[in-house]
GROMACS .gro file of C-alpha atoms in nm:
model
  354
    1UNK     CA    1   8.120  -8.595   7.516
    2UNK     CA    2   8.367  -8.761   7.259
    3UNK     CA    3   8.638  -8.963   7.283
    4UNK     CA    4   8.915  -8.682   7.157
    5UNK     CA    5   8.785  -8.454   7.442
    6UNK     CA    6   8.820  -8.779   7.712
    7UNK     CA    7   9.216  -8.785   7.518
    8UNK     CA    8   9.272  -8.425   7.571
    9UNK     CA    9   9.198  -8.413   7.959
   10UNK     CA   10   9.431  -8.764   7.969
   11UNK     CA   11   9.761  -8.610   8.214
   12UNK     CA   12  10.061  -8.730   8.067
   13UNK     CA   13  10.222  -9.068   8.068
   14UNK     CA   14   9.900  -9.189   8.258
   15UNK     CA   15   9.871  -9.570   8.225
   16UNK     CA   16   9.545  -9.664   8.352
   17UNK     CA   17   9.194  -9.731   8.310
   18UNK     CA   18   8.928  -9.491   8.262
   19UNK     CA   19   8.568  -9.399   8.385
   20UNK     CA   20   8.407  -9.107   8.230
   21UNK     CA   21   8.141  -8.889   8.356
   22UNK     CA   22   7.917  -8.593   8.212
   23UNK     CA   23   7.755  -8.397   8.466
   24UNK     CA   24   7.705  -8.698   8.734
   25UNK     CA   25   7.630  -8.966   8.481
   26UNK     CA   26   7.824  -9.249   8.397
   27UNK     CA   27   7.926  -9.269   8.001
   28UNK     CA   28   7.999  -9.665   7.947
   29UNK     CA   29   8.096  -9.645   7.571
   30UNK     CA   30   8.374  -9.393   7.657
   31UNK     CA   31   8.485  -9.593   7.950
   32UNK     CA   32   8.720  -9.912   8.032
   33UNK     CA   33   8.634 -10.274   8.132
   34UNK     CA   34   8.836 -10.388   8.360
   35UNK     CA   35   8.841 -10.782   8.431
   36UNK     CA   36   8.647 -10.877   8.722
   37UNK     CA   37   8.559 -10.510   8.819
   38UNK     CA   38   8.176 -10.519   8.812
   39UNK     CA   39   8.087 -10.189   8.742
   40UNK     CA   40   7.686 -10.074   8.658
   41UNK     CA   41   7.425  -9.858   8.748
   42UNK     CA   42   7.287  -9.806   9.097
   43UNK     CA   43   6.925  -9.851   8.946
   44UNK     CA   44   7.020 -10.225   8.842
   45UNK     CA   45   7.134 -10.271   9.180
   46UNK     CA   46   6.845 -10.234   9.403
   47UNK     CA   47   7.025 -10.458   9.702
   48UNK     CA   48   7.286 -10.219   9.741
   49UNK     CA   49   7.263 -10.091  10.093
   50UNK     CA   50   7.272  -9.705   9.965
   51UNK     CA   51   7.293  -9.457  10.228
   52UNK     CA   52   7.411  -9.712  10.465
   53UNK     CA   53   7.756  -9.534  10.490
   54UNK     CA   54   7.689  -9.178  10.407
   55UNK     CA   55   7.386  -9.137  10.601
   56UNK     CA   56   7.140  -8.875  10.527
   57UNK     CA   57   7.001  -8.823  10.888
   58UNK     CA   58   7.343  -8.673  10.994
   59UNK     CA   59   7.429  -8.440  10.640
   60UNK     CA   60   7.214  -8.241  10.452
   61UNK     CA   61   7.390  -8.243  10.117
   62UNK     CA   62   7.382  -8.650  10.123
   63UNK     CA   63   7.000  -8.607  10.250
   64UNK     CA   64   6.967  -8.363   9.934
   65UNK     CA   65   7.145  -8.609   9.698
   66UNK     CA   66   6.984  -8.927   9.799
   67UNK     CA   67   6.627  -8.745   9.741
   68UNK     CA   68   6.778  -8.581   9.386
   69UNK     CA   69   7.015  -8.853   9.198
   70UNK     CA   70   6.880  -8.960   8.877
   71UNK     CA   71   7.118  -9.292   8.876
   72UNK     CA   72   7.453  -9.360   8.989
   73UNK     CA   73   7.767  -9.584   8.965
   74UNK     CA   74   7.797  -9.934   9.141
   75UNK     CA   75   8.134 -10.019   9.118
   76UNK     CA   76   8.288 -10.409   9.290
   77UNK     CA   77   8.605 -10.548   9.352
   78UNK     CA   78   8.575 -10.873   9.413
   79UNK     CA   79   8.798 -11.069   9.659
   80UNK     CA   80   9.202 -11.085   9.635
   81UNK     CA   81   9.202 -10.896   9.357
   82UNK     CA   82   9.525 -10.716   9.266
   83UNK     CA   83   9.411 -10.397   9.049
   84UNK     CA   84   9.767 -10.328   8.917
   85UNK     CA   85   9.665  -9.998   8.724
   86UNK     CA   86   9.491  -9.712   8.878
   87UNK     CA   87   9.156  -9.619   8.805
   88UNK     CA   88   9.075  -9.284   8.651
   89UNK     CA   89   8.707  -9.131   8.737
   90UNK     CA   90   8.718  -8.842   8.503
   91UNK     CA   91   8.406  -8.594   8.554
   92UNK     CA   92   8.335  -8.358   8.296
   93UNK     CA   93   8.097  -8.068   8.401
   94UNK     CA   94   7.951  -7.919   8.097
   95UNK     CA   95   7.827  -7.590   8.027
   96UNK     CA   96   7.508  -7.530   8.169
   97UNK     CA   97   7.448  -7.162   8.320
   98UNK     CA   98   7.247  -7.283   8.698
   99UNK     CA   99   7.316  -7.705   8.644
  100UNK     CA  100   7.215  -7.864   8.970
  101UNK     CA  101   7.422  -8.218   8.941
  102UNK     CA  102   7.416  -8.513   9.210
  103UNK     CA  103   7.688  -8.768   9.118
  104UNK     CA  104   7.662  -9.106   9.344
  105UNK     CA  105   7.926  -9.381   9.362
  106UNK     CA  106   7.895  -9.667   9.568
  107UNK     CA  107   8.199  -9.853   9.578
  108UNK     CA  108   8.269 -10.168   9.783
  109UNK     CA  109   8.630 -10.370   9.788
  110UNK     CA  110   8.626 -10.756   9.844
  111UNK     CA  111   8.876 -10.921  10.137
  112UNK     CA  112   9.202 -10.892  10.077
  113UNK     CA  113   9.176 -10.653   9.758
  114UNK     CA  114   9.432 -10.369   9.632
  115UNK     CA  115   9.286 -10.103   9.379
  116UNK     CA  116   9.396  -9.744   9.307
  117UNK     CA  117   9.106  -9.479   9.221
  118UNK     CA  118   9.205  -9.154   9.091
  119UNK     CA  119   8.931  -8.901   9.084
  120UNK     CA  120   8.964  -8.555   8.889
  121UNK     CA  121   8.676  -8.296   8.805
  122UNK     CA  122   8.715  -8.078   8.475
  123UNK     CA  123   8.474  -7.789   8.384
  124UNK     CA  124   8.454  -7.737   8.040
  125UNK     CA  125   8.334  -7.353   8.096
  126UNK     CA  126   8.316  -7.080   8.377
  127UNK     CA  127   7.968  -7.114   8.413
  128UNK     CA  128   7.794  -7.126   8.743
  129UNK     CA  129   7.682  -7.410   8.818
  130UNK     CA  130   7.616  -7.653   9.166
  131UNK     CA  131   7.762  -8.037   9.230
  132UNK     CA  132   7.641  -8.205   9.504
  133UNK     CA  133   7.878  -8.550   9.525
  134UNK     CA  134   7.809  -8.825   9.777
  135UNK     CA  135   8.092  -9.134   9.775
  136UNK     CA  136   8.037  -9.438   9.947
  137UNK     CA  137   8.321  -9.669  10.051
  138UNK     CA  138   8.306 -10.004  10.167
  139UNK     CA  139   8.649 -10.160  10.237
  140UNK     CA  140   8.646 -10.543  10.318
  141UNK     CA  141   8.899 -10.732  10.539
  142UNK     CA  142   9.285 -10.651  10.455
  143UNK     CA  143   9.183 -10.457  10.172
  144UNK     CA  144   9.398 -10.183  10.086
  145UNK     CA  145   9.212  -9.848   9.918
  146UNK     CA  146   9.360  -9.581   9.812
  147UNK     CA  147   9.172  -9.288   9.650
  148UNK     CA  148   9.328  -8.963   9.543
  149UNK     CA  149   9.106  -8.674   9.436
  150UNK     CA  150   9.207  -8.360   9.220
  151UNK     CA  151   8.907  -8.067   9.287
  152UNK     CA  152   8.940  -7.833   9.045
  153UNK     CA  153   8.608  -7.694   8.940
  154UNK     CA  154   8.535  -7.374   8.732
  155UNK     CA  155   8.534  -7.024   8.920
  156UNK     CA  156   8.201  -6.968   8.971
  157UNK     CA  157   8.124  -7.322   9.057
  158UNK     CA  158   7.995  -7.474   9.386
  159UNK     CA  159   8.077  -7.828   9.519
  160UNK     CA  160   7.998  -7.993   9.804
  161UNK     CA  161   8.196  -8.346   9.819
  162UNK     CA  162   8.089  -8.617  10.064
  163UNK     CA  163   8.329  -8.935  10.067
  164UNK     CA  164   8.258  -9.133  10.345
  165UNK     CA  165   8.441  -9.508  10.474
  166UNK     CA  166   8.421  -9.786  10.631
  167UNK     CA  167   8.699 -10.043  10.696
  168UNK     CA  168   8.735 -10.355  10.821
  169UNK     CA  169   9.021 -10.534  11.016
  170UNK     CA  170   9.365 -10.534  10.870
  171UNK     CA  171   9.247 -10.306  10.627
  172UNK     CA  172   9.391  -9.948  10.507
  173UNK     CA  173   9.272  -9.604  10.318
  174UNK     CA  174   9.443  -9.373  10.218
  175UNK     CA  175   9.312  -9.029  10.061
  176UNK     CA  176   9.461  -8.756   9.918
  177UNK     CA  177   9.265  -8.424   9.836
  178UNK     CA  178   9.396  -8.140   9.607
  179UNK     CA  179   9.189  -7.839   9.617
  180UNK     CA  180   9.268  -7.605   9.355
  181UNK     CA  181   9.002  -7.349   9.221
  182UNK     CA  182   8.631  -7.331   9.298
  183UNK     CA  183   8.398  -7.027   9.418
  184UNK     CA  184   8.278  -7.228   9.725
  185UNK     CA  185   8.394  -7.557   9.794
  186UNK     CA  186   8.322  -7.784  10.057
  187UNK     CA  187   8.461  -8.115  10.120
  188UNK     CA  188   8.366  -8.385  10.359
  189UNK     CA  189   8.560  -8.665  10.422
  190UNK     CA  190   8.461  -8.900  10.667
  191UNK     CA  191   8.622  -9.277  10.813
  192UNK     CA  192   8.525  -9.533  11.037
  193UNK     CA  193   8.775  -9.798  11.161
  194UNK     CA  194   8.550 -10.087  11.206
  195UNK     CA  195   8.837 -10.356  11.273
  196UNK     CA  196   9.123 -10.387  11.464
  197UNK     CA  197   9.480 -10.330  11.299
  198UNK     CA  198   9.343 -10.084  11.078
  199UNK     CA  199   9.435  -9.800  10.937
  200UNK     CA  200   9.306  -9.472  10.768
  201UNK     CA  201   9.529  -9.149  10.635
  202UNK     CA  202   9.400  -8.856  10.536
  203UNK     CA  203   9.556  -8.569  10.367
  204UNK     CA  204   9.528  -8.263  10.211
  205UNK     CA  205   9.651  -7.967   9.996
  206UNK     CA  206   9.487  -7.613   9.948
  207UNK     CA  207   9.614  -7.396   9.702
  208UNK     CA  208   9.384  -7.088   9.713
  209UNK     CA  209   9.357  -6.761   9.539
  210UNK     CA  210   9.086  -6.478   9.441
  211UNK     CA  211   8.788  -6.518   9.637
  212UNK     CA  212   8.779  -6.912   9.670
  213UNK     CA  213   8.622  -7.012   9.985
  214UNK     CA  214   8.694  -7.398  10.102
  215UNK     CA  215   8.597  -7.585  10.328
  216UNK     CA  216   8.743  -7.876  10.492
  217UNK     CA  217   8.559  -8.116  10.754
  218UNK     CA  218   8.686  -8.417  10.838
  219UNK     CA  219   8.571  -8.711  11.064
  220UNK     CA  220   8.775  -9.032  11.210
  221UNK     CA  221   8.525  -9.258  11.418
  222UNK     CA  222   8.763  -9.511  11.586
  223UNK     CA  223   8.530  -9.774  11.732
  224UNK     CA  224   8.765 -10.064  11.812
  225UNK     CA  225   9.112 -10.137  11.941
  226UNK     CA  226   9.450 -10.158  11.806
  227UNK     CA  227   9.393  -9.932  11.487
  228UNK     CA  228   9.565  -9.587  11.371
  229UNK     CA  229   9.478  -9.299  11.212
  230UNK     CA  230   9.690  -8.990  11.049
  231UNK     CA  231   9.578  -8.666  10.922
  232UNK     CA  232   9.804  -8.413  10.741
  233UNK     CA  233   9.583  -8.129  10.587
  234UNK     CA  234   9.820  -7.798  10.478
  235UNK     CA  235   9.731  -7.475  10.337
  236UNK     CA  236   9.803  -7.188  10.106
  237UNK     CA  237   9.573  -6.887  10.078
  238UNK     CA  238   9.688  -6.572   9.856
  239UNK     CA  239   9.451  -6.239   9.800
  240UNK     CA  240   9.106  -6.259   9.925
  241UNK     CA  241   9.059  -6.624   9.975
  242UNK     CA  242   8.928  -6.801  10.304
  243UNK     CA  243   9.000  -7.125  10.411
  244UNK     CA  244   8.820  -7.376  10.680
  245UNK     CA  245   8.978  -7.697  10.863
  246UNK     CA  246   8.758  -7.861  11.105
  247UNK     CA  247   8.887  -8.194  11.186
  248UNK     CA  248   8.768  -8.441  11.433
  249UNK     CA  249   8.887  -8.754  11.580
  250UNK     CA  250   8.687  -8.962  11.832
  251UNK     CA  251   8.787  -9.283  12.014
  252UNK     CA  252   8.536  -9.483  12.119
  253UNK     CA  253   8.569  -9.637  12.530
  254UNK     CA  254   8.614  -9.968  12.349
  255UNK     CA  255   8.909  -9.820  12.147
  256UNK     CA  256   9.207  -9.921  12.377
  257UNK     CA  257   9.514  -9.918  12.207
  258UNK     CA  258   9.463  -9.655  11.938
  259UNK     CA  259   9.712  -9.375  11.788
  260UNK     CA  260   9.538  -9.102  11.645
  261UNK     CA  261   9.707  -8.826  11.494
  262UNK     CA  262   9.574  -8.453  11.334
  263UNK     CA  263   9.780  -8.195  11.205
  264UNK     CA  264   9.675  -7.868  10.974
  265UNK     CA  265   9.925  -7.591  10.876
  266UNK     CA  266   9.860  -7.290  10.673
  267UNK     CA  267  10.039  -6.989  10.516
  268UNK     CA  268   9.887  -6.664  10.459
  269UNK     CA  269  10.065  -6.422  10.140
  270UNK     CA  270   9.803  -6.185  10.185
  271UNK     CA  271   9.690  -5.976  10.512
  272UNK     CA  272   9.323  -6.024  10.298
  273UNK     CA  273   9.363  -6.423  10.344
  274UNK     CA  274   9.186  -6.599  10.615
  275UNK     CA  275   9.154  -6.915  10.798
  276UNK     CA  276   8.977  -7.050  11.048
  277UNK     CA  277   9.101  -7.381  11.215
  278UNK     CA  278   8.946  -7.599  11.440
  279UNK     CA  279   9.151  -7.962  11.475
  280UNK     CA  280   8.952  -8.200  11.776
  281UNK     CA  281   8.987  -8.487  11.980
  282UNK     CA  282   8.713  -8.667  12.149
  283UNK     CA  283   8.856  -8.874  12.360
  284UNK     CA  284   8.684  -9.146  12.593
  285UNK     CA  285   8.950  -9.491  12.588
  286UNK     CA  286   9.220  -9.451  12.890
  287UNK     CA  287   9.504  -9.595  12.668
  288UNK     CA  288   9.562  -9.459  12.381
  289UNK     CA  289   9.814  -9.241  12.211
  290UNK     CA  290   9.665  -8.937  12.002
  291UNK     CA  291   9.786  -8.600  11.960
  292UNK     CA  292   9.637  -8.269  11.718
  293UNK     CA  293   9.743  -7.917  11.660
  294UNK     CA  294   9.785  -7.643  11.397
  295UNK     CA  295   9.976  -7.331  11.248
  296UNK     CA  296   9.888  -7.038  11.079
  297UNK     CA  297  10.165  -6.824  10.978
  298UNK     CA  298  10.376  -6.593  10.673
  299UNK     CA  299  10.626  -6.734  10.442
  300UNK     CA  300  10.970  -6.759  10.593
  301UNK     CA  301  11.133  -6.419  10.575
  302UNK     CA  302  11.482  -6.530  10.639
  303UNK     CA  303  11.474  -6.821  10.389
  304UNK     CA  304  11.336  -6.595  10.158
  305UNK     CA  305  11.642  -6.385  10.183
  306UNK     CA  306  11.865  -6.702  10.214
  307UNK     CA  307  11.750  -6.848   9.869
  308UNK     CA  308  11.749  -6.443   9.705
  309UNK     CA  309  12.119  -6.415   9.845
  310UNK     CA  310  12.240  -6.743   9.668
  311UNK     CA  311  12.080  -6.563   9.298
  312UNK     CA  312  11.766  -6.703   9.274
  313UNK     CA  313  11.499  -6.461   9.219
  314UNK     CA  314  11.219  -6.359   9.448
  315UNK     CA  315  10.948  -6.510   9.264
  316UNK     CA  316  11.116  -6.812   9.201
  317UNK     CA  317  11.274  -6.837   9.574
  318UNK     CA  318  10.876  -6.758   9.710
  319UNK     CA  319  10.754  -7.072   9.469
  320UNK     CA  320  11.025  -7.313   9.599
  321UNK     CA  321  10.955  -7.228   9.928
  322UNK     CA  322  10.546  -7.293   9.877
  323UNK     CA  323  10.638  -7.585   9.699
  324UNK     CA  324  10.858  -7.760   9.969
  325UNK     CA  325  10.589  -7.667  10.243
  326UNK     CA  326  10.285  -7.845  10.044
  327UNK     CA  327  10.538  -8.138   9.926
  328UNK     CA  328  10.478  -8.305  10.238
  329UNK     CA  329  10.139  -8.402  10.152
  330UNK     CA  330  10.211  -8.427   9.786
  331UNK     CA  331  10.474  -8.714   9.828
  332UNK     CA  332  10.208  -8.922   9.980
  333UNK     CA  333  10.003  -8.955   9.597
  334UNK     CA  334  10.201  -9.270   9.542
  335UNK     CA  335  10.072  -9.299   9.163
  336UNK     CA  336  10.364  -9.109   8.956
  337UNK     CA  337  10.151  -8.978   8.653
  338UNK     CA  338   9.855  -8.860   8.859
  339UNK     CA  339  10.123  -8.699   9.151
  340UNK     CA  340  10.317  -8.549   8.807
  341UNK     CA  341  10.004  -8.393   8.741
  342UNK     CA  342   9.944  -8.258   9.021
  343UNK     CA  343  10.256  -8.094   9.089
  344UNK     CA  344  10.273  -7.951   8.713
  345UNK     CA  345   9.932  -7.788   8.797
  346UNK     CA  346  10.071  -7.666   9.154
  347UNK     CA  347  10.419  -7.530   9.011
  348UNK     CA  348  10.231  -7.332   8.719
  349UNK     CA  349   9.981  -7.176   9.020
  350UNK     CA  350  10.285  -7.100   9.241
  351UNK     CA  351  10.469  -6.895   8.939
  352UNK     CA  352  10.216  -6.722   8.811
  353UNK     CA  353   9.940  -6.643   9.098
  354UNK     CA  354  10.212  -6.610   9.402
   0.00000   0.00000   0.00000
């Protein structure tokens, strides 16, 4: 990797630090220092409690990882720090026809903490290849995580993605997930609300086309009172793509109090497109406010028409219309350059694949 190709993949107006990666390993002399971030390899940190979170009894993939990682990242935030800029962890897969690569990330936030992380894959070729990528959260008391991921792989790659949390009280994460491209994809996103008055979103955007097949399984373990969970997941499959949602949400007996709520929508262009959706509650607290559900459906005929009637053309009117049903989950990226990004990449899909 060099520094010009780490410039070129930069999205515009981004002001930020950056971590760079080439297929799963961390590149320090292309990446920042940030003050007070401790940031090194798993191997010099034989204390961390790896696996703890992201267990591999209960997933293969992290049970395959654990066994196959040649090093990973350790990254600290220490307590009441205020990380002002977001972090950028910029993974380059190179081109190697049948690469096997096992990225790890531990990542822990210190009490009262704010930090932004930012997490975008780039292929630098169409080759096949497989990622196997197991994240490990730990967010302290009040700490405030958010961590926004841009999955946009090579055709004839396959991912699996395991990014699994666990907050304390007071505390809040946030994650957005943009699934783009990809032969098969699967993403697994997982949260535990370990203290009271806390609070975990999840969201979601897939834009699919071709033959991509994604997968989506999430997991909200609520374990004590007086927390809240949301869960906006929305989808757009064109052609011959296929599309999975399984969400579930339990609530603990202890978990008095809670508000839980799951929501995935999806529209078909193509009578070749399918979904399969499976939103769940597991429910076993008496007092408690939780609700789930989901749509699958066409574009709006009749807006369609209302939009072509008032000049605009059909391709254009179709791409507005796309674009205003995934903006709901796109307004929730609160960092501008990286949410820019996203919806410069979205907007040139919409016009020219739709």
């Amino acid at each position: 990797m060099t520094e010009s190709q780490v410039k070129s993949a930069l999205f515009e107006a981004f002001q930020g630090d950056v971590w760079v990666f080439a297929n799963g390993t961390f590149l320090p002399e292309l990446s920042s220092t940030i003050e007070g971030v401790e940031v090194s390899k798993l191997s010099d940190k034989p204390e961390t409690a790896l696996g703890s979170i992201a267990k591999a009894s209960k997933d293969p993939f992290a049970a395959l990882n654990q066994a196959s990682f040649v090093d990973g990242i350790f990254i600290s935030v220490p307590k009441k720090a205020q990380i002002e800029k977001p972090i950028l962890m910029l993974s380059f897969n190179k081109e190697n026809e049948g690469q096997v690569i096992q990225p790890r990330v531990w990542i822990e936030v210190g009490d009262f903490s704010e930090v932004t992380f930012l997490d975008q894959s780039i292929s630098l070729s169409d080759s096949a290849y497989f990622v196997n990528k197991v994240v490990e959260v730990k967010g302290g008391v009040n700490s405030q995580i958010s961590y926004y991921r841009l999955q946009h792989e090579g055709k004839n790659a396959i991912e699996v993605s395991n990014i699994e949390t666990d907050i304390q009280q007071d505390a809040k994460f946030t994650s957005v997930n943009i699934s783009l491209s990809g032969d098969m994809v699967r993403n697994n996103l997982s949260l535990n609300l370990l203290g009271s008055n806390s609070e975990g979103n999840m969201f979601g955007v897939y834009l699919l086309h071709g033959k991509t097949h994604v997968d989506n399984h999430t997991n909200v373990d609520h374990t004590i009172p007086h927390a809240e969970s949301n869960e906006l997941y929305k989808g757009i499959l064109a052609d011959q793509s296929r599309g999975v949602f399984n969400g579930k949400i339990f609530v603990r007996q202890d978990a008095q109090k809670t508000n839980a709520f799951q929501q995935n929508n999806n529209i078909l262009l193509s009578d070749d497109a399918i979904v399969n959706t499976k939103p769940q509650l597991e429910i076993w607290a008496d007092d408690v406010k939780c609700s789930h559900g989901c749509t699958v459906g066409q574009l709006d005929e009749e807006a369609l028409f209302y939009l072509q009637a008032r000049g605009i053309d059909k391709t254009s009117a179709k791409g507005l219309l796309l674009y205003a049903f995934a903006g709901e989950v796109l307004e929730k990226i609160e960092e501008e350059s990286f949410r820019n990004h996203v919806v410069n990449l979205i907007q040139e899909r919409l016009g020219s694949k739709f």
